Amino acid sequence: MTERRFNLPLILLAVVSLGIGFFGFAVESIVFALGVIIASIKLREKYLIKIPVAICIISVIASGAFLAFLIYTGINGGYNSYWLMRLIFGSPE
């Protein structure tokens, strides 16, 4: 039986995904995290995937909550310049 080890590039990509979410890019963070999860699952025979997948799940939850907050404020009449909110609610005139 071969010993599986941690994949440092996947862990770093998961941390980057989490960081992207904290800088306000919610959709991009979710897409990036899902890409890292898919890559981790493809490499599960060779590497341990618990750490990158756990970080990506945290990133998806945090970015989803931020996106839900943006949509909630958009529904209540607030305006922000995030591209998805402009796509959903239109630009103010």
JSON list of C-alpha atoms in Angstrom, two decimals:
[
{"chain": "A", "resi": 1, "resn": "MET", "atom": "CA", "xyz": [0.00, 0.00, 0.00]},
{"chain": "A", "resi": 2, "resn": "THR", "atom": "CA", "xyz": [1.42, 3.37, -0.96]},
{"chain": "A", "resi": 3, "resn": "GLU", "atom": "CA", "xyz": [1.44, 6.23, 1.47]},
{"chain": "A", "resi": 4, "resn": "ARG", "atom": "CA", "xyz": [-0.71, 9.20, 0.47]},
{"chain": "A", "resi": 5, "resn": "ARG", "atom": "CA", "xyz": [0.54, 12.66, 1.32]},
{"chain": "A", "resi": 6, "resn": "PHE", "atom": "CA", "xyz": [-0.70, 16.23, 1.28]},
{"chain": "A", "resi": 7, "resn": "ASN", "atom": "CA", "xyz": [-0.81, 18.15, -1.98]},
{"chain": "A", "resi": 8, "resn": "LEU", "atom": "CA", "xyz": [0.51, 21.59, -1.13]},
{"chain": "A", "resi": 9, "resn": "PRO", "atom": "CA", "xyz": [-0.51, 23.27, -4.43]},
{"chain": "A", "resi": 10, "resn": "LEU", "atom": "CA", "xyz": [-4.13, 22.22, -3.90]},
{"chain": "A", "resi": 11, "resn": "ILE", "atom": "CA", "xyz": [-4.06, 23.51, -0.33]},
{"chain": "A", "resi": 12, "resn": "LEU", "atom": "CA", "xyz": [-2.65, 26.84, -1.55]},
{"chain": "A", "resi": 13, "resn": "LEU", "atom": "CA", "xyz": [-5.30, 27.07, -4.28]},
{"chain": "A", "resi": 14, "resn": "ALA", "atom": "CA", "xyz": [-7.99, 26.43, -1.67]},
{"chain": "A", "resi": 15, "resn": "VAL", "atom": "CA", "xyz": [-6.57, 29.22, 0.50]},
{"chain": "A", "resi": 16, "resn": "VAL", "atom": "CA", "xyz": [-6.51, 31.52, -2.55]},
{"chain": "A", "resi": 17, "resn": "SER", "atom": "CA", "xyz": [-10.17, 30.70, -3.16]},
{"chain": "A", "resi": 18, "resn": "LEU", "atom": "CA", "xyz": [-10.98, 31.61, 0.43]},
{"chain": "A", "resi": 19, "resn": "GLY", "atom": "CA", "xyz": [-8.99, 34.85, 0.06]},
{"chain": "A", "resi": 20, "resn": "ILE", "atom": "CA", "xyz": [-10.79, 35.79, -3.14]},
{"chain": "A", "resi": 21, "resn": "GLY", "atom": "CA", "xyz": [-14.07, 35.48, -1.27]},
{"chain": "A", "resi": 22, "resn": "PHE", "atom": "CA", "xyz": [-12.88, 37.79, 1.50]},
{"chain": "A", "resi": 23, "resn": "PHE", "atom": "CA", "xyz": [-11.98, 40.46, -1.06]},
{"chain": "A", "resi": 24, "resn": "GLY", "atom": "CA", "xyz": [-15.58, 40.56, -2.24]},
{"chain": "A", "resi": 25, "resn": "PHE", "atom": "CA", "xyz": [-15.56, 38.35, -5.34]},
{"chain": "A", "resi": 26, "resn": "ALA", "atom": "CA", "xyz": [-18.25, 35.90, -4.26]},
{"chain": "A", "resi": 27, "resn": "VAL", "atom": "CA", "xyz": [-19.13, 34.16, -7.52]},
{"chain": "A", "resi": 28, "resn": "GLU", "atom": "CA", "xyz": [-15.51, 33.90, -8.59]},
{"chain": "A", "resi": 29, "resn": "SER", "atom": "CA", "xyz": [-14.59, 32.38, -5.24]},
{"chain": "A", "resi": 30, "resn": "ILE", "atom": "CA", "xyz": [-17.35, 29.78, -5.49]},
{"chain": "A", "resi": 31, "resn": "VAL", "atom": "CA", "xyz": [-16.35, 28.79, -9.03]},
{"chain": "A", "resi": 32, "resn": "PHE", "atom": "CA", "xyz": [-12.66, 28.60, -8.07]},
{"chain": "A", "resi": 33, "resn": "ALA", "atom": "CA", "xyz": [-13.45, 26.53, -4.96]},
{"chain": "A", "resi": 34, "resn": "LEU", "atom": "CA", "xyz": [-15.57, 24.09, -6.95]},
{"chain": "A", "resi": 35, "resn": "GLY", "atom": "CA", "xyz": [-12.70, 23.73, -9.44]},
{"chain": "A", "resi": 36, "resn": "VAL", "atom": "CA", "xyz": [-10.29, 22.94, -6.61]},
{"chain": "A", "resi": 37, "resn": "ILE", "atom": "CA", "xyz": [-12.74, 20.38, -5.19]},
{"chain": "A", "resi": 38, "resn": "ILE", "atom": "CA", "xyz": [-13.04, 18.69, -8.59]},
{"chain": "A", "resi": 39, "resn": "ALA", "atom": "CA", "xyz": [-9.24, 18.63, -8.99]},
{"chain": "A", "resi": 40, "resn": "SER", "atom": "CA", "xyz": [-8.88, 17.23, -5.46]},
{"chain": "A", "resi": 41, "resn": "ILE", "atom": "CA", "xyz": [-11.37, 14.47, -6.14]},
{"chain": "A", "resi": 42, "resn": "LYS", "atom": "CA", "xyz": [-9.55, 13.50, -9.32]},
{"chain": "A", "resi": 43, "resn": "LEU", "atom": "CA", "xyz": [-6.28, 13.21, -7.35]},
{"chain": "A", "resi": 44, "resn": "ARG", "atom": "CA", "xyz": [-7.75, 11.38, -4.34]},
{"chain": "A", "resi": 45, "resn": "GLU", "atom": "CA", "xyz": [-5.95, 8.11, -5.12]},
{"chain": "A", "resi": 46, "resn": "LYS", "atom": "CA", "xyz": [-2.55, 9.79, -4.78]},
{"chain": "A", "resi": 47, "resn": "TYR", "atom": "CA", "xyz": [-3.07, 12.58, -2.24]},
{"chain": "A", "resi": 48, "resn": "LEU", "atom": "CA", "xyz": [-5.00, 13.29, 0.94]},
{"chain": "A", "resi": 49, "resn": "ILE", "atom": "CA", "xyz": [-7.82, 15.65, 0.03]},
{"chain": "A", "resi": 50, "resn": "LYS", "atom": "CA", "xyz": [-9.43, 16.44, 3.39]},
{"chain": "A", "resi": 51, "resn": "ILE", "atom": "CA", "xyz": [-7.68, 19.77, 3.96]},
{"chain": "A", "resi": 52, "resn": "PRO", "atom": "CA", "xyz": [-8.26, 21.40, 0.52]},
{"chain": "A", "resi": 53, "resn": "VAL", "atom": "CA", "xyz": [-11.85, 20.17, 0.36]},
{"chain": "A", "resi": 54, "resn": "ALA", "atom": "CA", "xyz": [-12.59, 21.45, 3.89]},
{"chain": "A", "resi": 55, "resn": "ILE", "atom": "CA", "xyz": [-11.11, 24.88, 3.07]},
{"chain": "A", "resi": 56, "resn": "CYS", "atom": "CA", "xyz": [-13.10, 25.01, -0.17]},
{"chain": "A", "resi": 57, "resn": "ILE", "atom": "CA", "xyz": [-16.33, 24.10, 1.60]},
{"chain": "A", "resi": 58, "resn": "ILE", "atom": "CA", "xyz": [-15.73, 26.93, 4.07]},
{"chain": "A", "resi": 59, "resn": "SER", "atom": "CA", "xyz": [-15.03, 29.23, 1.11]},
{"chain": "A", "resi": 60, "resn": "VAL", "atom": "CA", "xyz": [-18.24, 28.24, -0.68]},
{"chain": "A", "resi": 61, "resn": "ILE", "atom": "CA", "xyz": [-20.33, 28.74, 2.48]},
{"chain": "A", "resi": 62, "resn": "ALA", "atom": "CA", "xyz": [-18.77, 32.14, 3.26]},
{"chain": "A", "resi": 63, "resn": "SER", "atom": "CA", "xyz": [-19.07, 33.36, -0.34]},
{"chain": "A", "resi": 64, "resn": "GLY", "atom": "CA", "xyz": [-22.63, 32.07, -0.58]},
{"chain": "A", "resi": 65, "resn": "ALA", "atom": "CA", "xyz": [-23.56, 33.96, 2.58]},
{"chain": "A", "resi": 66, "resn": "PHE", "atom": "CA", "xyz": [-21.96, 37.14, 1.22]},
{"chain": "A", "resi": 67, "resn": "LEU", "atom": "CA", "xyz": [-23.78, 36.70, -2.08]},
{"chain": "A", "resi": 68, "resn": "ALA", "atom": "CA", "xyz": [-27.07, 36.15, -0.23]},
{"chain": "A", "resi": 69, "resn": "PHE", "atom": "CA", "xyz": [-26.44, 39.37, 1.71]},
{"chain": "A", "resi": 70, "resn": "LEU", "atom": "CA", "xyz": [-25.81, 41.26, -1.55]},
{"chain": "A", "resi": 71, "resn": "ILE", "atom": "CA", "xyz": [-29.02, 39.93, -3.06]},
{"chain": "A", "resi": 72, "resn": "TYR", "atom": "CA", "xyz": [-30.96, 40.76, 0.13]},
{"chain": "A", "resi": 73, "resn": "THR", "atom": "CA", "xyz": [-29.73, 44.37, 0.10]},
{"chain": "A", "resi": 74, "resn": "GLY", "atom": "CA", "xyz": [-30.51, 44.61, -3.61]},
{"chain": "A", "resi": 75, "resn": "ILE", "atom": "CA", "xyz": [-34.08, 43.47, -3.02]},
{"chain": "A", "resi": 76, "resn": "ASN", "atom": "CA", "xyz": [-34.51, 46.02, -0.23]},
{"chain": "A", "resi": 77, "resn": "GLY", "atom": "CA", "xyz": [-33.48, 48.89, -2.47]},
{"chain": "A", "resi": 78, "resn": "GLY", "atom": "CA", "xyz": [-29.78, 49.21, -1.71]},
{"chain": "A", "resi": 79, "resn": "TYR", "atom": "CA", "xyz": [-27.34, 49.45, -4.58]},
{"chain": "A", "resi": 80, "resn": "ASN", "atom": "CA", "xyz": [-23.87, 48.03, -4.97]},
{"chain": "A", "resi": 81, "resn": "SER", "atom": "CA", "xyz": [-21.62, 47.90, -8.00]},
{"chain": "A", "resi": 82, "resn": "TYR", "atom": "CA", "xyz": [-20.96, 44.15, -8.01]},
{"chain": "A", "resi": 83, "resn": "TRP", "atom": "CA", "xyz": [-21.36, 42.87, -11.56]},
{"chain": "A", "resi": 84, "resn": "LEU", "atom": "CA", "xyz": [-23.86, 40.14, -10.67]},
{"chain": "A", "resi": 85, "resn": "MET", "atom": "CA", "xyz": [-26.09, 42.59, -8.81]},
{"chain": "A", "resi": 86, "resn": "ARG", "atom": "CA", "xyz": [-26.06, 44.97, -11.78]},
{"chain": "A", "resi": 87, "resn": "LEU", "atom": "CA", "xyz": [-27.00, 42.02, -13.98]},
{"chain": "A", "resi": 88, "resn": "ILE", "atom": "CA", "xyz": [-29.88, 40.99, -11.73]},
{"chain": "A", "resi": 89, "resn": "PHE", "atom": "CA", "xyz": [-31.26, 44.37, -10.67]},
{"chain": "A", "resi": 90, "resn": "GLY", "atom": "CA", "xyz": [-30.03, 46.65, -13.46]},
{"chain": "A", "resi": 91, "resn": "SER", "atom": "CA", "xyz": [-28.04, 49.85, -13.17]},
{"chain": "A", "resi": 92, "resn": "PRO", "atom": "CA", "xyz": [-29.59, 52.79, -11.33]},
{"chain": "A", "resi": 93, "resn": "GLU", "atom": "CA", "xyz": [-30.41, 55.75, -13.49]}
]
